[in-house]
Amino acid sequence: MADYKDIVYGLYDDEEDLLKAVKIAGDKHIDIMDVYTPFPVHGLDPLLGLSESRLHIAGFIYGMLGTLTAFLGMTWIFTKDWPIIFGGKPHWAVPSFIPITFELTVLFASIGMVVTFYLVNGLGPGVVNPTIDLRITDDKFCIAFDTAETDKSSAESFLRSTGASEIHAKTI
Amino acid sequence: MSSYTSPIREPLVTGHKTYHQITEDLVSPTEKAPNAAWITGFLISVSLLGFGLFCITWTIWHGIGTWNLNRTIGWGWDITNFVWWIGIGHAGTLISAILLLFRQKWRTGVNRAAEAMTIFAVLCAALFPGIHVGRAWVVFYFFPYPNTRGPIWPNFNSPLLWDLFAISTYFTVSLLFWYTGLVPDFATVRDRAKGFRRKIYNFLSFGWTGSAKHWQRWESISLVLAGIATPLVLSVHTIVSFDFATSVIPGWHTTIFPPYFVAGAIFSGFAMVLTLMIITRKILNLQDYITLAHIESMNKVILTTGTIVGVAYLTELFIAWYSGYVYEQFAFFNRALGPYWWSYFGMMFCNVLSPQIFWWKKYRRNIALTFFISIVINIGMWFERFVIIATTLARDYVPSSWSYYSPTWVEIGIFLGTIGLFFTLYLLFTRVAPVVAIAEVKSILKSSGDQYTGPNAIHHGSHDDHSDAHHGHAHDSSTHADDHSHSDSKGSTYMQVVKDDLKKIEGIGPKIAATLNAAGINSFEDLSNSDTNTLQSILDNAEGNFGGNSPESWVVQAKLAFEGKWDELKDLQDRLDGGKY
C-alpha cells in the first residue's frame, strides 16, 4: 500500500476563501499536501511557500543551445565542410546567418521548455493521475492534506473553521 | 496577469456568470451533437478540400505546366495564396503573445480560436511552397541534413531558406503554445466526461491535475513563450517579405517591405479572426464571452494596421517617383494604370478606405458591418499580394516577354482546396476543444465580469469585504478616470457618483449629457428612473436650444443600457431616428 495515500480535502467555493485559508494554514504551520484550482490563482504561490519557477532559466539555456547550433553549424558547413561561393560573398557571411540563428534560438527554447514543463510536472500523453474531485477543474478550489503528515482530525477542523463548503476523505 | 482593472473598463464577461456557468457554456458545444449549420458547413468544406486534393494530385501528376505560369511569371496564384495564408496566420500569435505581454484582458475571449486559426492557416500556407517547386517528392532537399550528395547543403544565405526555417519554427511554436494552453481545458472536459470519451480527454489533457505548482509553471511557460513568440511573429513576415525585397525586381526591391508586410499580416489576420468569431459566437451562443467590447478592440487594431498599410502604399508610390529610377516608376505606374488596374484599386479600396469607417465608435460596435468589412479586407489583402506578385512579373524589363496572367482551373481549385482545409479543421476544432480558453476566462472573471465591474455591477463599493490579492484596490484610488468619456470627472468625487457615458443613448449629445449631469442624472440607472416629462422640463429649462430633441425614447434606452442589454439597445437604436420613434 505504499503507493496509496489517505488524504483529507476541503473544497472552497471562492478563491478569496482559499487564499485566506492557505494563509491561516501557513501561520499555524499546518502542512498542506497540495492546492488544486480550476485556474491560476494569483497570490497563492508565496502563501504556499512555492519558490519561483526556474523554467525560464532552462528556456534561456535551450535558446543559447539553439543559437550555437545554428551559428556554429552554418559556419562549419560553409567554411569547412563544403565551401561554396554565393554571389561573390564571403564564405563566412555572418549577416545572412542571423535569420536562421534567430529562428533556431526560438525553436530550441520553446521545444526545450515545453518538454521540460511536462517532464517536471509528470504530465504527458497517457499519464493518468488520481482524480481528487471532478469539480476541481470546474469551480471548486481544493486544499488537500496527506493524513500521513497531518493529523486527520486537525485537518478536518482546520477546513471546517476556514469555511470549506465540503470536506471529504479519500484514498488516492 | 495584472490584478488591477480600472472600474470603468467595459466588462469582458457578461451575463453575471459563475465559474460553473463558464464551464457549462464553453464545454457544452463539444458535448452536444452538431447542429444542421455545422454539418452543412462541414460538408461544404470537405467537398472543397476534396476538390483541392484532386487539383494537387493533378498538378503533381502532370507537372506545373497545368498552371498558367510562363517565362517571366514564375509566381502566380501559388505564392499569392501562400503569402495570404501566412498573413492570416499572424493574428493568433499576436493576440496570444503580444497582447499577453501588454496585459490586454480581452485577449482571453478570442485567443484560443485565433491560435487555432493561426495553425490551420500556416498549414494551408505551407502547402503552396511544397507543391510550387514542381517535384514535390524531393522537397526534403530543402532541409539541411547529412546526405550522400556531397554532402551538399542548402544555401543558408537565401531568403527562401530562411523562410523555410521561419515558417517551420512559427508553426511548431504556435502549436506548442496553443496546446499547452489547451491542456487545462481538456482536463475540464475530461472531468465532465464518462467512459471512452473520458479516456480520450484524459489522454489529451496529459493527466492535468490543477496543482498549484503546475499552474505556477504553466503561467511561467506561457509568459516566456509569449516573450519569444513576439519577435518570432514579427520575424516571420519580415522574412516572407525578404523573399521579395532581396531580389532585384523593380517594385519588390524596397526596404519598406518588412514593416509593411508585418502590418498587412496583422491586418488580414484580425480580419479573419473577426470573420470567424462573429460566426462562432453566434452559432455557439458565446455572446457573453466574445462581447461587443472584444469586437470593438479588434476593430481598433484593424483601423490602425489598415492605416499603416495605407501609408506604406503611398510611401511606395512616392519613393518610386522620388527615386528617379525609370524601372521602379514604371512598375508602379503599371500596377495602378496597367492591365491589372482593377486589382490595384480593389486593394486600395478594400484595405485603405474601407477600414476608415471604424473611426466611428458606432460602426466599430456594429456586428453586421464589422462582418462585412472583415470579408472585404480578406479580399483586399489577397489583392495586395496579387498586385505585388503578378502585376510585377507580367511586365518585366523586356516588352517582348510581356503577357497577361490568369489562373487555370487547377490553380483556382487548389486555392479553394485550402479554404476547404482551413474550414474543415476549424469546424472540427469547435467540436473537439473549447473555443474560448476556459481557465483564462475564469481568471479574469473577478476583474472583468459584468457583476463586478461596469454599469451592471451588483455590489459597487462592497469589494473591500474581501479585498485580497484581486480587485480590492481598484477602489482605493479615485484618479483612474482613464476612459475618455470620463475625463471630465473630478478627482475625489468620482467614485461616489456612478457616471455612465450618457452619449451612448441615441439623441443625447455632449451638451445634453452635460445638462442632464447638472440636473443630477449621471448614470443609466438615474436616467432609466426618470420620466419623459421630467426630462423634457430639464431640457426646456436649460440654456441652449434643445427644442428639436425629444427624450421620449431615452428612458427605455437607458433601462436597456443599465441592464447591460447592449445588443437589444443596438437593435432599438437602429430603429430610432435621432432618438425618436
PDB file of N, CA and C in Angstrom, chain A residues 14-16 34-40 42 45 48 51-53 56 74 77-78 81-82 86 96 99-100 102-103 110 113-114 117-118 121 123-129 131 134 137-139, chain B residues 1 19-20 23 150-151 153 155-157 162 166 169 173 180 183 188 191 198 202-203 206-219 221 224-225 232 235 239 439 442 446 466 471:
ATOM      1  N   ASP A  14     -14.753  29.824  -3.460  1.00  0.00           N
ATOM      2  CA  ASP A  14     -14.226  31.073  -3.988  1.00  0.00           C
ATOM      3  C   ASP A  14     -12.732  31.146  -3.720  1.00  0.00           C
ATOM      4  N   GLU A  15     -11.994  31.739  -4.656  1.00  0.00           N
ATOM      5  CA  GLU A  15     -10.546  31.773  -4.468  1.00  0.00           C
ATOM      6  C   GLU A  15     -10.132  32.693  -3.324  1.00  0.00           C
ATOM      7  N   GLU A  16     -11.008  33.650  -2.970  1.00  0.00           N
ATOM      8  CA  GLU A  16     -10.673  34.526  -1.842  1.00  0.00           C
ATOM      9  C   GLU A  16     -10.656  33.718  -0.543  1.00  0.00           C
ATOM     10  N   ASP A  34      -1.227  19.676  -1.052  1.00  0.00           N
ATOM     11  CA  ASP A  34      -1.244  20.446  -2.294  1.00  0.00           C
ATOM     12  C   ASP A  34      -2.554  21.225  -2.379  1.00  0.00           C
ATOM     13  N   VAL A  35      -2.545  22.220  -3.246  1.00  0.00           N
ATOM     14  CA  VAL A  35      -3.740  23.011  -3.503  1.00  0.00           C
ATOM     15  C   VAL A  35      -4.072  22.853  -4.978  1.00  0.00           C
ATOM     16  N   TYR A  36      -5.349  22.604  -5.255  1.00  0.00           N
ATOM     17  CA  TYR A  36      -5.767  22.412  -6.651  1.00  0.00           C
ATOM     18  C   TYR A  36      -6.818  23.448  -7.002  1.00  0.00           C
ATOM     19  N   THR A  37      -6.651  24.088  -8.155  1.00  0.00           N
ATOM     20  CA  THR A  37      -7.584  25.145  -8.537  1.00  0.00           C
ATOM     21  C   THR A  37      -7.956  25.015 -10.009  1.00  0.00           C
ATOM     22  N   PRO A  38      -9.109  25.556 -10.394  1.00  0.00           N
ATOM     23  CA  PRO A  38      -9.505  25.476 -11.806  1.00  0.00           C
ATOM     24  C   PRO A  38      -8.754  26.446 -12.700  1.00  0.00           C
ATOM     25  N   PHE A  39      -8.128  27.442 -12.118  1.00  0.00           N
ATOM     26  CA  PHE A  39      -7.345  28.385 -12.911  1.00  0.00           C
ATOM     27  C   PHE A  39      -6.240  28.926 -12.016  1.00  0.00           C
ATOM     28  N   PRO A  40      -5.217  29.545 -12.590  1.00  0.00           N
ATOM     29  CA  PRO A  40      -4.127  30.038 -11.744  1.00  0.00           C
ATOM     30  C   PRO A  40      -4.617  31.131 -10.798  1.00  0.00           C
ATOM     31  N   HIS A  42      -3.787  34.014  -8.333  1.00  0.00           N
ATOM     32  CA  HIS A  42      -2.616  34.850  -8.047  1.00  0.00           C
ATOM     33  C   HIS A  42      -2.502  35.128  -6.566  1.00  0.00           C
ATOM     34  N   ASP A  45       1.127  31.368  -4.599  1.00  0.00           N
ATOM     35  CA  ASP A  45       2.474  30.796  -4.529  1.00  0.00           C
ATOM     36  C   ASP A  45       3.237  31.224  -3.276  1.00  0.00           C
ATOM     37  N   LEU A  48       1.905  29.559  -0.146  1.00  0.00           N
ATOM     38  CA  LEU A  48       2.232  28.136  -0.048  1.00  0.00           C
ATOM     39  C   LEU A  48       3.728  27.923   0.119  1.00  0.00           C
ATOM     40  N   SER A  51       8.701  28.220  -4.366  1.00  0.00           N
ATOM     41  CA  SER A  51       9.749  29.080  -4.914  1.00  0.00           C
ATOM     42  C   SER A  51       9.420  29.375  -6.378  1.00  0.00           C
ATOM     43  N   GLU A  52      10.014  30.435  -6.876  1.00  0.00           N
ATOM     44  CA  GLU A  52       9.740  30.838  -8.243  1.00  0.00           C
ATOM     45  C   GLU A  52      10.155  29.744  -9.218  1.00  0.00           C
ATOM     46  N   SER A  53       9.386  29.590 -10.272  1.00  0.00           N
ATOM     47  CA  SER A  53       9.714  28.578 -11.268  1.00  0.00           C
ATOM     48  C   SER A  53      11.043  28.913 -11.947  1.00  0.00           C
ATOM     49  N   HIS A  56      12.174  29.474 -16.864  1.00  0.00           N
ATOM     50  CA  HIS A  56      12.704  30.471 -17.790  1.00  0.00           C
ATOM     51  C   HIS A  56      14.230  30.386 -17.883  1.00  0.00           C
ATOM     52  N   MET A  74      26.183  26.450 -39.345  1.00  0.00           N
ATOM     53  CA  MET A  74      26.324  27.099 -40.659  1.00  0.00           C
ATOM     54  C   MET A  74      27.778  27.497 -40.917  1.00  0.00           C
ATOM     55  N   ILE A  77      29.609  24.327 -41.924  1.00  0.00           N
ATOM     56  CA  ILE A  77      29.203  23.842 -43.243  1.00  0.00           C
ATOM     57  C   ILE A  77      29.807  24.715 -44.348  1.00  0.00           C
ATOM     58  N   PHE A  78      29.747  26.043 -44.170  1.00  0.00           N
ATOM     59  CA  PHE A  78      30.160  26.913 -45.265  1.00  0.00           C
ATOM     60  C   PHE A  78      31.651  27.266 -45.257  1.00  0.00           C
ATOM     61  N   ASP A  81      33.098  22.275 -44.249  1.00  0.00           N
ATOM     62  CA  ASP A  81      32.587  21.049 -44.860  1.00  0.00           C
ATOM     63  C   ASP A  81      32.425  21.181 -46.367  1.00  0.00           C
ATOM     64  N   TRP A  82      31.826  22.221 -46.830  1.00  0.00           N
ATOM     65  CA  TRP A  82      31.530  22.345 -48.259  1.00  0.00           C
ATOM     66  C   TRP A  82      31.448  23.820 -48.641  1.00  0.00           C
ATOM     67  N   PHE A  86      28.590  32.062 -52.983  1.00  0.00           N
ATOM     68  CA  PHE A  86      27.270  32.501 -53.440  1.00  0.00           C
ATOM     69  C   PHE A  86      27.351  33.985 -53.749  1.00  0.00           C
ATOM     70  N   SER A  96      23.945  37.182 -43.068  1.00  0.00           N
ATOM     71  CA  SER A  96      22.895  36.329 -43.618  1.00  0.00           C
ATOM     72  C   SER A  96      22.712  35.049 -42.807  1.00  0.00           C
ATOM     73  N   PRO A  99      19.102  35.421 -39.599  1.00  0.00           N
ATOM     74  CA  PRO A  99      17.705  34.952 -39.527  1.00  0.00           C
ATOM     75  C   PRO A  99      17.581  33.509 -39.044  1.00  0.00           C
ATOM     76  N   ILE A 100      18.365  32.611 -39.609  1.00  0.00           N
ATOM     77  CA  ILE A 100      18.231  31.209 -39.210  1.00  0.00           C
ATOM     78  C   ILE A 100      18.693  31.021 -37.768  1.00  0.00           C
ATOM     79  N   PHE A 102      18.388  33.151 -35.380  1.00  0.00           N
ATOM     80  CA  PHE A 102      17.284  33.605 -34.539  1.00  0.00           C
ATOM     81  C   PHE A 102      16.173  32.557 -34.473  1.00  0.00           C
ATOM     82  N   GLU A 103      15.802  32.026 -35.638  1.00  0.00           N
ATOM     83  CA  GLU A 103      14.701  31.062 -35.658  1.00  0.00           C
ATOM     84  C   GLU A 103      15.028  29.831 -34.827  1.00  0.00           C
ATOM     85  N   SER A 110      11.654  27.030 -27.199  1.00  0.00           N
ATOM     86  CA  SER A 110      10.265  26.644 -26.933  1.00  0.00           C
ATOM     87  C   SER A 110      10.101  25.142 -26.811  1.00  0.00           C
ATOM     88  N   MET A 113      11.627  24.098 -23.448  1.00  0.00           N
ATOM     89  CA  MET A 113      10.830  24.498 -22.293  1.00  0.00           C
ATOM     90  C   MET A 113       9.566  23.672 -22.156  1.00  0.00           C
ATOM     91  N   VAL A 114       8.892  23.441 -23.281  1.00  0.00           N
ATOM     92  CA  VAL A 114       7.632  22.712 -23.207  1.00  0.00           C
ATOM     93  C   VAL A 114       7.900  21.274 -22.753  1.00  0.00           C
ATOM     94  N   PHE A 117       8.689  21.336 -19.145  1.00  0.00           N
ATOM     95  CA  PHE A 117       7.460  21.617 -18.388  1.00  0.00           C
ATOM     96  C   PHE A 117       6.689  20.327 -18.117  1.00  0.00           C
ATOM     97  N   TYR A 118       6.499  19.526 -19.150  1.00  0.00           N
ATOM     98  CA  TYR A 118       5.731  18.297 -18.949  1.00  0.00           C
ATOM     99  C   TYR A 118       6.508  17.279 -18.133  1.00  0.00           C
ATOM    100  N   ASN A 121       6.570  18.280 -14.396  1.00  0.00           N
ATOM    101  CA  ASN A 121       5.236  18.177 -13.806  1.00  0.00           C
ATOM    102  C   ASN A 121       4.734  16.734 -13.768  1.00  0.00           C
ATOM    103  N   LEU A 123       3.607  15.196 -16.354  1.00  0.00           N
ATOM    104  CA  LEU A 123       2.439  15.136 -17.232  1.00  0.00           C
ATOM    105  C   LEU A 123       2.885  14.687 -18.614  1.00  0.00           C
ATOM    106  N   GLY A 124       1.973  14.103 -19.343  1.00  0.00           N
ATOM    107  CA  GLY A 124       2.311  13.701 -20.701  1.00  0.00           C
ATOM    108  C   GLY A 124       1.217  12.833 -21.267  1.00  0.00           C
ATOM    109  N   PRO A 125       1.311  12.514 -22.557  1.00  0.00           N
ATOM    110  CA  PRO A 125       0.284  11.678 -23.172  1.00  0.00           C
ATOM    111  C   PRO A 125       0.171  10.340 -22.448  1.00  0.00           C
ATOM    112  N   GLY A 126      -1.024   9.985 -22.067  1.00  0.00           N
ATOM    113  CA  GLY A 126      -1.238   8.692 -21.439  1.00  0.00           C
ATOM    114  C   GLY A 126      -1.057   8.675 -19.940  1.00  0.00           C
ATOM    115  N   VAL A 127      -0.598   9.777 -19.340  1.00  0.00           N
ATOM    116  CA  VAL A 127      -0.449   9.809 -17.887  1.00  0.00           C
ATOM    117  C   VAL A 127      -1.835   9.847 -17.251  1.00  0.00           C
ATOM    118  N   VAL A 128      -2.056   8.983 -16.254  1.00  0.00           N
ATOM    119  CA  VAL A 128      -3.319   9.022 -15.525  1.00  0.00           C
ATOM    120  C   VAL A 128      -3.009   9.390 -14.092  1.00  0.00           C
ATOM    121  N   ASN A 129      -3.355  10.587 -13.694  1.00  0.00           N
ATOM    122  CA  ASN A 129      -3.158  10.999 -12.312  1.00  0.00           C
ATOM    123  C   ASN A 129      -4.443  10.752 -11.534  1.00  0.00           C
ATOM    124  N   THR A 131      -7.680  11.250  -9.567  1.00  0.00           N
ATOM    125  CA  THR A 131      -8.592  12.384  -9.522  1.00  0.00           C
ATOM    126  C   THR A 131      -9.041  12.582  -8.080  1.00  0.00           C
ATOM    127  N   LEU A 134     -13.846  15.742  -9.159  1.00  0.00           N
ATOM    128  CA  LEU A 134     -14.092  16.125 -10.545  1.00  0.00           C
ATOM    129  C   LEU A 134     -14.371  17.609 -10.701  1.00  0.00           C
ATOM    130  N   THR A 137     -11.594  21.005 -11.676  1.00  0.00           N
ATOM    131  CA  THR A 137     -11.344  21.672 -12.953  1.00  0.00           C
ATOM    132  C   THR A 137     -12.546  22.509 -13.376  1.00  0.00           C
ATOM    133  N   ASP A 138     -13.553  22.578 -12.505  1.00  0.00           N
ATOM    134  CA  ASP A 138     -14.739  23.351 -12.848  1.00  0.00           C
ATOM    135  C   ASP A 138     -14.813  24.622 -11.998  1.00  0.00           C
ATOM    136  N   ASP A 139     -15.298  24.486 -10.751  1.00  0.00           N
ATOM    137  CA  ASP A 139     -15.478  25.706  -9.962  1.00  0.00           C
ATOM    138  C   ASP A 139     -15.113  25.548  -8.497  1.00  0.00           C
TER     139      ASP A 139
ATOM    140  N   MET B   1      -0.588  37.947 -14.760  1.00  0.00           N
ATOM    141  CA  MET B   1      -1.581  38.897 -15.238  1.00  0.00           C
ATOM    142  C   MET B   1      -1.873  39.920 -14.157  1.00  0.00           C
ATOM    143  N   TYR B  19     -18.348  30.622 -12.081  1.00  0.00           N
ATOM    144  CA  TYR B  19     -17.324  29.741 -12.658  1.00  0.00           C
ATOM    145  C   TYR B  19     -17.976  28.522 -13.305  1.00  0.00           C
ATOM    146  N   HIS B  20     -18.974  27.981 -12.616  1.00  0.00           N
ATOM    147  CA  HIS B  20     -19.586  26.771 -13.162  1.00  0.00           C
ATOM    148  C   HIS B  20     -20.296  27.058 -14.485  1.00  0.00           C
ATOM    149  N   THR B  23     -17.856  27.072 -17.301  1.00  0.00           N
ATOM    150  CA  THR B  23     -17.542  25.708 -17.735  1.00  0.00           C
ATOM    151  C   THR B  23     -18.663  25.162 -18.599  1.00  0.00           C
ATOM    152  N   GLY B 150      27.242  14.668 -51.618  1.00  0.00           N
ATOM    153  CA  GLY B 150      28.435  15.532 -51.468  1.00  0.00           C
ATOM    154  C   GLY B 150      29.148  15.385 -50.141  1.00  0.00           C
ATOM    155  N   PRO B 151      28.639  15.699 -48.984  1.00  0.00           N
ATOM    156  CA  PRO B 151      27.275  16.187 -48.717  1.00  0.00           C
ATOM    157  C   PRO B 151      27.125  17.629 -49.170  1.00  0.00           C
ATOM    158  N   TRP B 153      24.796  21.087 -49.106  1.00  0.00           N
ATOM    159  CA  TRP B 153      23.857  21.700 -48.166  1.00  0.00           C
ATOM    160  C   TRP B 153      23.007  22.736 -48.864  1.00  0.00           C
ATOM    161  N   ASN B 155      21.432  26.530 -49.415  1.00  0.00           N
ATOM    162  CA  ASN B 155      22.088  27.822 -49.304  1.00  0.00           C
ATOM    163  C   ASN B 155      21.516  28.618 -48.142  1.00  0.00           C
ATOM    164  N   PHE B 156      22.268  28.664 -47.055  1.00  0.00           N
ATOM    165  CA  PHE B 156      21.786  29.362 -45.859  1.00  0.00           C
ATOM    166  C   PHE B 156      21.759  30.871 -46.044  1.00  0.00           C
ATOM    167  N   ASN B 157      22.295  31.370 -47.158  1.00  0.00           N
ATOM    168  CA  ASN B 157      22.240  32.808 -47.411  1.00  0.00           C
ATOM    169  C   ASN B 157      20.961  33.207 -48.122  1.00  0.00           C
ATOM    170  N   TRP B 162      15.585  30.871 -45.405  1.00  0.00           N
ATOM    171  CA  TRP B 162      15.216  31.499 -44.119  1.00  0.00           C
ATOM    172  C   TRP B 162      13.720  31.327 -43.894  1.00  0.00           C
ATOM    173  N   ALA B 166      11.774  29.936 -40.818  1.00  0.00           N
ATOM    174  CA  ALA B 166      10.855  30.815 -40.091  1.00  0.00           C
ATOM    175  C   ALA B 166       9.489  30.157 -39.971  1.00  0.00           C
ATOM    176  N   THR B 169       9.470  27.006 -37.745  1.00  0.00           N
ATOM    177  CA  THR B 169       9.567  27.392 -36.342  1.00  0.00           C
ATOM    178  C   THR B 169       8.255  27.989 -35.868  1.00  0.00           C
ATOM    179  N   VAL B 173       6.139  26.490 -32.792  1.00  0.00           N
ATOM    180  CA  VAL B 173       5.960  27.259 -31.560  1.00  0.00           C
ATOM    181  C   VAL B 173       4.481  27.569 -31.340  1.00  0.00           C
ATOM    182  N   THR B 180      -0.352  23.805 -25.032  1.00  0.00           N
ATOM    183  CA  THR B 180      -0.111  23.959 -23.598  1.00  0.00           C
ATOM    184  C   THR B 180      -1.251  24.749 -22.954  1.00  0.00           C
ATOM    185  N   VAL B 183      -4.296  22.261 -22.497  1.00  0.00           N
ATOM    186  CA  VAL B 183      -4.228  21.115 -21.584  1.00  0.00           C
ATOM    187  C   VAL B 183      -5.165  21.267 -20.381  1.00  0.00           C
ATOM    188  N   THR B 188     -10.761  19.974 -17.968  1.00  0.00           N
ATOM    189  CA  THR B 188     -12.130  20.347 -17.600  1.00  0.00           C
ATOM    190  C   THR B 188     -13.139  19.502 -18.383  1.00  0.00           C
ATOM    191  N   ASP B 191     -13.170  15.929 -16.987  1.00  0.00           N
ATOM    192  CA  ASP B 191     -13.823  15.712 -15.706  1.00  0.00           C
ATOM    193  C   ASP B 191     -15.343  15.791 -15.788  1.00  0.00           C
ATOM    194  N   ARG B 198     -14.020   9.972 -21.738  1.00  0.00           N
ATOM    195  CA  ARG B 198     -13.148  10.402 -20.645  1.00  0.00           C
ATOM    196  C   ARG B 198     -11.707   9.957 -20.901  1.00  0.00           C
ATOM    197  N   ASN B 202      -8.616  12.337 -21.211  1.00  0.00           N
ATOM    198  CA  ASN B 202      -7.506  12.205 -20.270  1.00  0.00           C
ATOM    199  C   ASN B 202      -6.193  12.148 -21.028  1.00  0.00           C
ATOM    200  N   PHE B 203      -6.217  11.449 -22.168  1.00  0.00           N
ATOM    201  CA  PHE B 203      -5.014  11.383 -22.993  1.00  0.00           C
ATOM    202  C   PHE B 203      -4.643  12.785 -23.469  1.00  0.00           C
ATOM    203  N   PHE B 206      -3.163  15.155 -20.832  1.00  0.00           N
ATOM    204  CA  PHE B 206      -1.850  14.775 -20.289  1.00  0.00           C
ATOM    205  C   PHE B 206      -1.901  14.504 -18.791  1.00  0.00           C
ATOM    206  N   GLY B 207      -3.084  14.184 -18.247  1.00  0.00           N
ATOM    207  CA  GLY B 207      -3.181  13.895 -16.813  1.00  0.00           C
ATOM    208  C   GLY B 207      -3.117  15.131 -15.934  1.00  0.00           C
ATOM    209  N   TRP B 208      -3.574  16.255 -16.451  1.00  0.00           N
ATOM    210  CA  TRP B 208      -3.534  17.536 -15.720  1.00  0.00           C
ATOM    211  C   TRP B 208      -4.338  17.434 -14.409  1.00  0.00           C
ATOM    212  N   THR B 209      -3.775  18.009 -13.334  1.00  0.00           N
ATOM    213  CA  THR B 209      -4.467  17.939 -12.039  1.00  0.00           C
ATOM    214  C   THR B 209      -4.930  19.296 -11.528  1.00  0.00           C
ATOM    215  N   GLY B 210      -4.271  20.366 -11.933  1.00  0.00           N
ATOM    216  CA  GLY B 210      -4.621  21.677 -11.398  1.00  0.00           C
ATOM    217  C   GLY B 210      -3.852  22.020 -10.143  1.00  0.00           C
ATOM    218  N   SER B 211      -2.767  21.298  -9.892  1.00  0.00           N
ATOM    219  CA  SER B 211      -1.935  21.571  -8.722  1.00  0.00           C
ATOM    220  C   SER B 211      -1.327  22.972  -8.799  1.00  0.00           C
ATOM    221  N   ALA B 212      -1.156  23.579  -7.620  1.00  0.00           N
ATOM    222  CA  ALA B 212      -0.674  24.967  -7.582  1.00  0.00           C
ATOM    223  C   ALA B 212       0.674  25.120  -8.276  1.00  0.00           C
ATOM    224  N   LYS B 213       1.561  24.152  -8.064  1.00  0.00           N
ATOM    225  CA  LYS B 213       2.888  24.254  -8.685  1.00  0.00           C
ATOM    226  C   LYS B 213       2.791  24.143 -10.205  1.00  0.00           C
ATOM    227  N   HIS B 214       1.882  23.262 -10.655  1.00  0.00           N
ATOM    228  CA  HIS B 214       1.716  23.129 -12.098  1.00  0.00           C
ATOM    229  C   HIS B 214       1.218  24.429 -12.703  1.00  0.00           C
ATOM    230  N   TRP B 215       0.262  25.077 -12.027  1.00  0.00           N
ATOM    231  CA  TRP B 215      -0.253  26.346 -12.536  1.00  0.00           C
ATOM    232  C   TRP B 215       0.845  27.398 -12.567  1.00  0.00           C
ATOM    233  N   GLN B 216       1.698  27.365 -11.528  1.00  0.00           N
ATOM    234  CA  GLN B 216       2.767  28.356 -11.489  1.00  0.00           C
ATOM    235  C   GLN B 216       3.689  28.182 -12.690  1.00  0.00           C
ATOM    236  N   ARG B 217       4.050  26.919 -12.955  1.00  0.00           N
ATOM    237  CA  ARG B 217       4.926  26.668 -14.109  1.00  0.00           C
ATOM    238  C   ARG B 217       4.205  26.980 -15.414  1.00  0.00           C
ATOM    239  N   TRP B 218       2.915  26.696 -15.429  1.00  0.00           N
ATOM    240  CA  TRP B 218       2.119  26.939 -16.641  1.00  0.00           C
ATOM    241  C   TRP B 218       2.122  28.429 -16.964  1.00  0.00           C
ATOM    242  N   GLU B 219       1.969  29.240 -15.951  1.00  0.00           N
ATOM    243  CA  GLU B 219       1.983  30.684 -16.198  1.00  0.00           C
ATOM    244  C   GLU B 219       3.374  31.147 -16.613  1.00  0.00           C
ATOM    245  N   ILE B 221       5.651  29.391 -18.197  1.00  0.00           N
ATOM    246  CA  ILE B 221       5.956  28.996 -19.577  1.00  0.00           C
ATOM    247  C   ILE B 221       5.124  29.810 -20.558  1.00  0.00           C
ATOM    248  N   VAL B 224       6.965  33.162 -20.928  1.00  0.00           N
ATOM    249  CA  VAL B 224       8.224  33.122 -21.686  1.00  0.00           C
ATOM    250  C   VAL B 224       7.945  32.794 -23.154  1.00  0.00           C
ATOM    251  N   LEU B 225       7.016  31.872 -23.393  1.00  0.00           N
ATOM    252  CA  LEU B 225       6.686  31.570 -24.793  1.00  0.00           C
ATOM    253  C   LEU B 225       6.135  32.812 -25.478  1.00  0.00           C
ATOM    254  N   LEU B 232       9.251  36.451 -32.779  1.00  0.00           N
ATOM    255  CA  LEU B 232       9.111  35.424 -33.810  1.00  0.00           C
ATOM    256  C   LEU B 232       8.056  35.819 -34.829  1.00  0.00           C
ATOM    257  N   SER B 235       9.272  38.339 -37.018  1.00  0.00           N
ATOM    258  CA  SER B 235      10.322  37.866 -37.918  1.00  0.00           C
ATOM    259  C   SER B 235       9.744  37.092 -39.099  1.00  0.00           C
ATOM    260  N   ILE B 239      10.646  37.933 -42.890  1.00  0.00           N
ATOM    261  CA  ILE B 239      11.415  37.040 -43.757  1.00  0.00           C
ATOM    262  C   ILE B 239      10.627  36.732 -45.029  1.00  0.00           C
ATOM    263  N   ALA B 439     -10.028  28.343 -18.575  1.00  0.00           N
ATOM    264  CA  ALA B 439      -9.293  28.736 -17.365  1.00  0.00           C
ATOM    265  C   ALA B 439      -8.950  30.219 -17.421  1.00  0.00           C
ATOM    266  N   LYS B 442     -11.977  32.333 -16.646  1.00  0.00           N
ATOM    267  CA  LYS B 442     -12.273  32.290 -15.210  1.00  0.00           C
ATOM    268  C   LYS B 442     -11.316  33.205 -14.448  1.00  0.00           C
ATOM    269  N   LYS B 446     -13.253  37.882 -12.018  1.00  0.00           N
ATOM    270  CA  LYS B 446     -13.396  38.781 -10.871  1.00  0.00           C
ATOM    271  C   LYS B 446     -13.004  40.206 -11.224  1.00  0.00           C
ATOM    272  N   HIS B 466     -13.823  41.633   0.778  1.00  0.00           N
ATOM    273  CA  HIS B 466     -12.879  40.545   0.505  1.00  0.00           C
ATOM    274  C   HIS B 466     -11.806  41.040  -0.445  1.00  0.00           C
ATOM    275  N   HIS B 471      -9.288  42.299  -6.614  1.00  0.00           N
ATOM    276  CA  HIS B 471      -9.759  43.521  -7.233  1.00  0.00           C
ATOM    277  C   HIS B 471      -9.968  44.629  -6.220  1.00  0.00           C
TER     278      HIS B 471
END
